[in-house]
Amino acid sequence: MEKKAIIYATGERGVYVGRLEPCFKRANVPSTLLVSLDDDLEMIDSARRVRMQGKSFLIPAGMNLEVNTHGSNVAMFFLNGLGNDLSRLIPIMRSVLPMGDQHCFSGIAGEADVIEFANILRNQRPSLATAEQIVNEWMDHPSRRQPDPDPRIAKAVQL
């Protein structure tokens, strides 16, 4: 029996694990790490008529694009609004993909570990506190440390 999708949402980050429609259109949402738990995803740049395949994509905030999920289960990690999460993840992505006049990224280092974690969320359904702790520990790992943003920017985003 197919497991229902699950969503974890905290004040800083969110995670969705489940199926998406085969042709998923993403518009103006926070920066997102999108990872397939099954088959490769296909990122579609309709402006350039280019398709890029991969298991994981890092998509900056506000980027409108289309993804062919091939009906796969996916994990969508919605990153914090200050941009620190995005800054932490960009250096561990293997490829930069031009998409129109913007860029997204593919091939996160440690992809199998991210998929394993997403499958734990999907199959074991831990409490929100446990899921949040695991995501925060992974995201805040010293290897991904970045300087904190200017406090004025943090306050503006909070407001």
PDB file of C-alpha atoms in Angstrom:
ATOM      1  CA  MET A   1       0.000   0.000   0.000  1.00  0.00           C
ATOM      2  CA  GLU A   2       1.305   3.453  -0.947  1.00  0.00           C
ATOM      3  CA  LYS A   3       2.187   5.649   2.021  1.00  0.00           C
ATOM      4  CA  LYS A   4       0.503   9.035   2.177  1.00  0.00           C
ATOM      5  CA  ALA A   5       2.648  12.110   1.832  1.00  0.00           C
ATOM      6  CA  ILE A   6       3.943  13.683   5.012  1.00  0.00           C
ATOM      7  CA  ILE A   7       4.819  17.309   5.736  1.00  0.00           C
ATOM      8  CA  TYR A   8       7.011  18.624   8.525  1.00  0.00           C
ATOM      9  CA  ALA A   9       6.937  22.393   9.018  1.00  0.00           C
ATOM     10  CA  THR A  10       8.794  24.493  11.548  1.00  0.00           C
ATOM     11  CA  GLY A  11       9.391  28.208  11.810  1.00  0.00           C
ATOM     12  CA  GLU A  12      12.625  27.973   9.868  1.00  0.00           C
ATOM     13  CA  ARG A  13      12.382  25.027   7.470  1.00  0.00           C
ATOM     14  CA  GLY A  14       9.928  22.518   6.080  1.00  0.00           C
ATOM     15  CA  VAL A  15      10.030  19.062   4.500  1.00  0.00           C
ATOM     16  CA  TYR A  16       7.525  17.315   2.196  1.00  0.00           C
ATOM     17  CA  VAL A  17       7.975  13.614   1.423  1.00  0.00           C
ATOM     18  CA  GLY A  18       5.632  11.873  -0.997  1.00  0.00           C
ATOM     19  CA  ARG A  19       4.552  11.785  -4.615  1.00  0.00           C
ATOM     20  CA  LEU A  20       4.125  14.834  -6.798  1.00  0.00           C
ATOM     21  CA  GLU A  21       2.118  15.022  -9.969  1.00  0.00           C
ATOM     22  CA  PRO A  22       4.158  13.792 -12.967  1.00  0.00           C
ATOM     23  CA  CYS A  23       4.552  17.321 -14.337  1.00  0.00           C
ATOM     24  CA  PHE A  24       5.253  19.519 -11.324  1.00  0.00           C
ATOM     25  CA  LYS A  25       5.334  23.281 -11.858  1.00  0.00           C
ATOM     26  CA  ARG A  26       7.113  25.226  -9.150  1.00  0.00           C
ATOM     27  CA  ALA A  27       6.600  28.960  -8.782  1.00  0.00           C
ATOM     28  CA  ASN A  28       7.877  31.509  -6.263  1.00  0.00           C
ATOM     29  CA  VAL A  29       8.489  29.306  -3.254  1.00  0.00           C
ATOM     30  CA  PRO A  30      11.436  29.311  -0.848  1.00  0.00           C
ATOM     31  CA  SER A  31      14.780  27.873  -1.864  1.00  0.00           C
ATOM     32  CA  THR A  32      14.272  24.126  -2.118  1.00  0.00           C
ATOM     33  CA  LEU A  33      16.379  20.994  -2.204  1.00  0.00           C
ATOM     34  CA  LEU A  34      14.392  18.523  -4.332  1.00  0.00           C
ATOM     35  CA  VAL A  35      15.482  14.875  -4.182  1.00  0.00           C
ATOM     36  CA  SER A  36      13.960  11.850  -5.902  1.00  0.00           C
ATOM     37  CA  LEU A  37      13.580   8.731  -3.796  1.00  0.00           C
ATOM     38  CA  ASP A  38      12.987   6.638  -6.927  1.00  0.00           C
ATOM     39  CA  ASP A  39      13.875   7.395 -10.549  1.00  0.00           C
ATOM     40  CA  ASP A  40      15.719  10.419 -11.893  1.00  0.00           C
ATOM     41  CA  LEU A  41      13.858  13.695 -12.132  1.00  0.00           C
ATOM     42  CA  GLU A  42      13.864  15.772 -15.289  1.00  0.00           C
ATOM     43  CA  MET A  43      14.287  19.538 -14.914  1.00  0.00           C
ATOM     44  CA  ILE A  44      12.758  21.362 -17.873  1.00  0.00           C
ATOM     45  CA  ASP A  45      14.025  24.727 -19.083  1.00  0.00           C
ATOM     46  CA  SER A  46      11.191  25.619 -21.443  1.00  0.00           C
ATOM     47  CA  ALA A  47      12.824  28.903 -22.499  1.00  0.00           C
ATOM     48  CA  ARG A  48      15.882  27.095 -23.880  1.00  0.00           C
ATOM     49  CA  ARG A  49      14.033  23.830 -24.600  1.00  0.00           C
ATOM     50  CA  VAL A  50      16.546  21.872 -22.553  1.00  0.00           C
ATOM     51  CA  ARG A  51      15.940  18.947 -20.206  1.00  0.00           C
ATOM     52  CA  MET A  52      18.367  17.977 -17.456  1.00  0.00           C
ATOM     53  CA  GLN A  53      18.161  14.708 -15.529  1.00  0.00           C
ATOM     54  CA  GLY A  54      19.289  13.984 -12.002  1.00  0.00           C
ATOM     55  CA  LYS A  55      18.342  12.693  -8.570  1.00  0.00           C
ATOM     56  CA  SER A  56      18.764  15.990  -6.700  1.00  0.00           C
ATOM     57  CA  PHE A  57      18.334  19.662  -7.509  1.00  0.00           C
ATOM     58  CA  LEU A  58      18.908  22.784  -5.427  1.00  0.00           C
ATOM     59  CA  ILE A  59      16.495  25.476  -6.581  1.00  0.00           C
ATOM     60  CA  PRO A  60      16.909  29.104  -5.418  1.00  0.00           C
ATOM     61  CA  ALA A  61      13.896  31.030  -4.143  1.00  0.00           C
ATOM     62  CA  GLY A  62      11.569  32.603  -6.665  1.00  0.00           C
ATOM     63  CA  MET A  63      12.689  30.418  -9.575  1.00  0.00           C
ATOM     64  CA  ASN A  64       9.796  29.288 -11.774  1.00  0.00           C
ATOM     65  CA  LEU A  65      10.378  25.954 -13.438  1.00  0.00           C
ATOM     66  CA  GLU A  66       8.888  22.652 -14.425  1.00  0.00           C
ATOM     67  CA  VAL A  67       9.978  19.195 -13.257  1.00  0.00           C
ATOM     68  CA  ASN A  68       8.954  15.858 -14.740  1.00  0.00           C
ATOM     69  CA  THR A  69       8.882  13.618 -11.666  1.00  0.00           C
ATOM     70  CA  HIS A  70       7.939  10.486 -13.624  1.00  0.00           C
ATOM     71  CA  GLY A  71       5.585   9.838 -10.687  1.00  0.00           C
ATOM     72  CA  SER A  72       8.482   9.287  -8.265  1.00  0.00           C
ATOM     73  CA  ASN A  73       8.372   9.797  -4.542  1.00  0.00           C
ATOM     74  CA  VAL A  74      10.356  12.891  -3.684  1.00  0.00           C
ATOM     75  CA  ALA A  75      11.590  14.856  -0.726  1.00  0.00           C
ATOM     76  CA  MET A  76      11.331  18.633  -0.874  1.00  0.00           C
ATOM     77  CA  PHE A  77      13.397  20.414   1.760  1.00  0.00           C
ATOM     78  CA  PHE A  78      12.152  24.007   1.990  1.00  0.00           C
ATOM     79  CA  LEU A  79      15.155  26.012   3.180  1.00  0.00           C
ATOM     80  CA  ASN A  80      15.229  29.011   5.500  1.00  0.00           C
ATOM     81  CA  GLY A  81      14.298  32.437   4.202  1.00  0.00           C
ATOM     82  CA  LEU A  82      17.578  34.128   5.129  1.00  0.00           C
ATOM     83  CA  GLY A  83      19.523  32.248   2.473  1.00  0.00           C
ATOM     84  CA  ASN A  84      22.042  30.637   4.883  1.00  0.00           C
ATOM     85  CA  ASP A  85      20.815  27.130   3.998  1.00  0.00           C
ATOM     86  CA  LEU A  86      21.134  27.874   0.281  1.00  0.00           C
ATOM     87  CA  SER A  87      24.644  29.268   0.835  1.00  0.00           C
ATOM     88  CA  ARG A  88      25.590  26.151   2.798  1.00  0.00           C
ATOM     89  CA  LEU A  89      24.373  23.762   0.124  1.00  0.00           C
ATOM     90  CA  ILE A  90      25.619  25.422  -3.076  1.00  0.00           C
ATOM     91  CA  PRO A  91      29.271  24.405  -2.452  1.00  0.00           C
ATOM     92  CA  ILE A  92      28.317  20.722  -2.099  1.00  0.00           C
ATOM     93  CA  MET A  93      26.354  20.561  -5.350  1.00  0.00           C
ATOM     94  CA  ARG A  94      28.202  18.939  -8.257  1.00  0.00           C
ATOM     95  CA  SER A  95      26.775  20.947 -11.179  1.00  0.00           C
ATOM     96  CA  VAL A  96      25.461  24.415 -11.973  1.00  0.00           C
ATOM     97  CA  LEU A  97      22.533  24.457 -14.399  1.00  0.00           C
ATOM     98  CA  PRO A  98      21.574  27.615 -16.290  1.00  0.00           C
ATOM     99  CA  MET A  99      17.788  27.973 -16.306  1.00  0.00           C
ATOM    100  CA  GLY A 100      16.691  31.002 -18.310  1.00  0.00           C
ATOM    101  CA  ASP A 101      18.493  33.964 -16.735  1.00  0.00           C
ATOM    102  CA  GLN A 102      19.024  32.143 -13.389  1.00  0.00           C
ATOM    103  CA  HIS A 103      20.888  29.074 -12.128  1.00  0.00           C
ATOM    104  CA  CYS A 104      19.935  26.007 -10.174  1.00  0.00           C
ATOM    105  CA  PHE A 105      22.214  23.193  -9.064  1.00  0.00           C
ATOM    106  CA  SER A 106      22.232  19.401  -9.264  1.00  0.00           C
ATOM    107  CA  GLY A 107      23.889  16.401  -7.683  1.00  0.00           C
ATOM    108  CA  ILE A 108      24.244  16.997  -3.960  1.00  0.00           C
ATOM    109  CA  ALA A 109      27.258  15.336  -2.332  1.00  0.00           C
ATOM    110  CA  GLY A 110      26.064  12.576  -0.027  1.00  0.00           C
ATOM    111  CA  GLU A 111      22.927  12.099  -2.102  1.00  0.00           C
ATOM    112  CA  ALA A 112      22.403   8.534  -0.823  1.00  0.00           C
ATOM    113  CA  ASP A 113      22.402   9.826   2.780  1.00  0.00           C
ATOM    114  CA  VAL A 114      19.785  12.470   1.956  1.00  0.00           C
ATOM    115  CA  ILE A 115      17.612   9.814   0.283  1.00  0.00           C
ATOM    116  CA  GLU A 116      18.045   7.512   3.305  1.00  0.00           C
ATOM    117  CA  PHE A 117      16.979  10.309   5.670  1.00  0.00           C
ATOM    118  CA  ALA A 118      13.947  11.141   3.502  1.00  0.00           C
ATOM    119  CA  ASN A 119      12.946   7.475   3.478  1.00  0.00           C
ATOM    120  CA  ILE A 120      13.160   7.421   7.283  1.00  0.00           C
ATOM    121  CA  LEU A 121      10.732  10.344   7.362  1.00  0.00           C
ATOM    122  CA  ARG A 122       8.465   8.626   4.849  1.00  0.00           C
ATOM    123  CA  ASN A 123       8.479   5.175   6.429  1.00  0.00           C
ATOM    124  CA  GLN A 124       9.021   5.725  10.161  1.00  0.00           C
ATOM    125  CA  ARG A 125       7.226   9.085  10.467  1.00  0.00           C
ATOM    126  CA  PRO A 126       9.100  10.402  13.500  1.00  0.00           C
ATOM    127  CA  SER A 127       7.702  13.245  15.578  1.00  0.00           C
ATOM    128  CA  LEU A 128       8.080  16.815  14.365  1.00  0.00           C
ATOM    129  CA  ALA A 129      10.671  17.480  17.093  1.00  0.00           C
ATOM    130  CA  THR A 130      12.779  14.491  16.007  1.00  0.00           C
ATOM    131  CA  ALA A 131      12.546  15.341  12.306  1.00  0.00           C
ATOM    132  CA  GLU A 132      13.417  18.976  13.018  1.00  0.00           C
ATOM    133  CA  GLN A 133      16.422  17.947  15.123  1.00  0.00           C
ATOM    134  CA  ILE A 134      17.766  15.660  12.398  1.00  0.00           C
ATOM    135  CA  VAL A 135      17.314  18.282   9.652  1.00  0.00           C
ATOM    136  CA  ASN A 136      18.915  20.977  11.815  1.00  0.00           C
ATOM    137  CA  GLU A 137      21.884  18.769  12.716  1.00  0.00           C
ATOM    138  CA  TRP A 138      22.455  17.937   9.062  1.00  0.00           C
ATOM    139  CA  MET A 139      22.017  21.520   7.862  1.00  0.00           C
ATOM    140  CA  ASP A 140      24.068  23.064  10.669  1.00  0.00           C
ATOM    141  CA  HIS A 141      26.924  20.556  10.424  1.00  0.00           C
ATOM    142  CA  PRO A 142      30.288  22.347  10.776  1.00  0.00           C
ATOM    143  CA  SER A 143      31.230  21.368   7.211  1.00  0.00           C
ATOM    144  CA  ARG A 144      28.362  23.556   5.997  1.00  0.00           C
ATOM    145  CA  ARG A 145      28.944  26.540   8.311  1.00  0.00           C
ATOM    146  CA  GLN A 146      28.534  29.966   6.761  1.00  0.00           C
ATOM    147  CA  PRO A 147      28.696  33.354   8.464  1.00  0.00           C
ATOM    148  CA  ASP A 148      25.393  34.501   9.917  1.00  0.00           C
ATOM    149  CA  PRO A 149      23.570  37.091   7.802  1.00  0.00           C
ATOM    150  CA  ASP A 150      23.528  40.741   8.762  1.00  0.00           C
ATOM    151  CA  PRO A 151      21.161  41.049  11.783  1.00  0.00           C
ATOM    152  CA  ARG A 152      19.219  43.796   9.995  1.00  0.00           C
ATOM    153  CA  ILE A 153      18.403  41.409   7.163  1.00  0.00           C
ATOM    154  CA  ALA A 154      17.371  38.708   9.638  1.00  0.00           C
ATOM    155  CA  LYS A 155      15.041  41.190  11.366  1.00  0.00           C
ATOM    156  CA  ALA A 156      13.532  42.288   8.036  1.00  0.00           C
ATOM    157  CA  VAL A 157      12.830  38.681   7.020  1.00  0.00           C
ATOM    158  CA  GLN A 158      11.330  37.987  10.453  1.00  0.00           C
ATOM    159  CA  LEU A 159       9.008  41.002  10.164  1.00  0.00           C
TER     160      LEU A 159
END
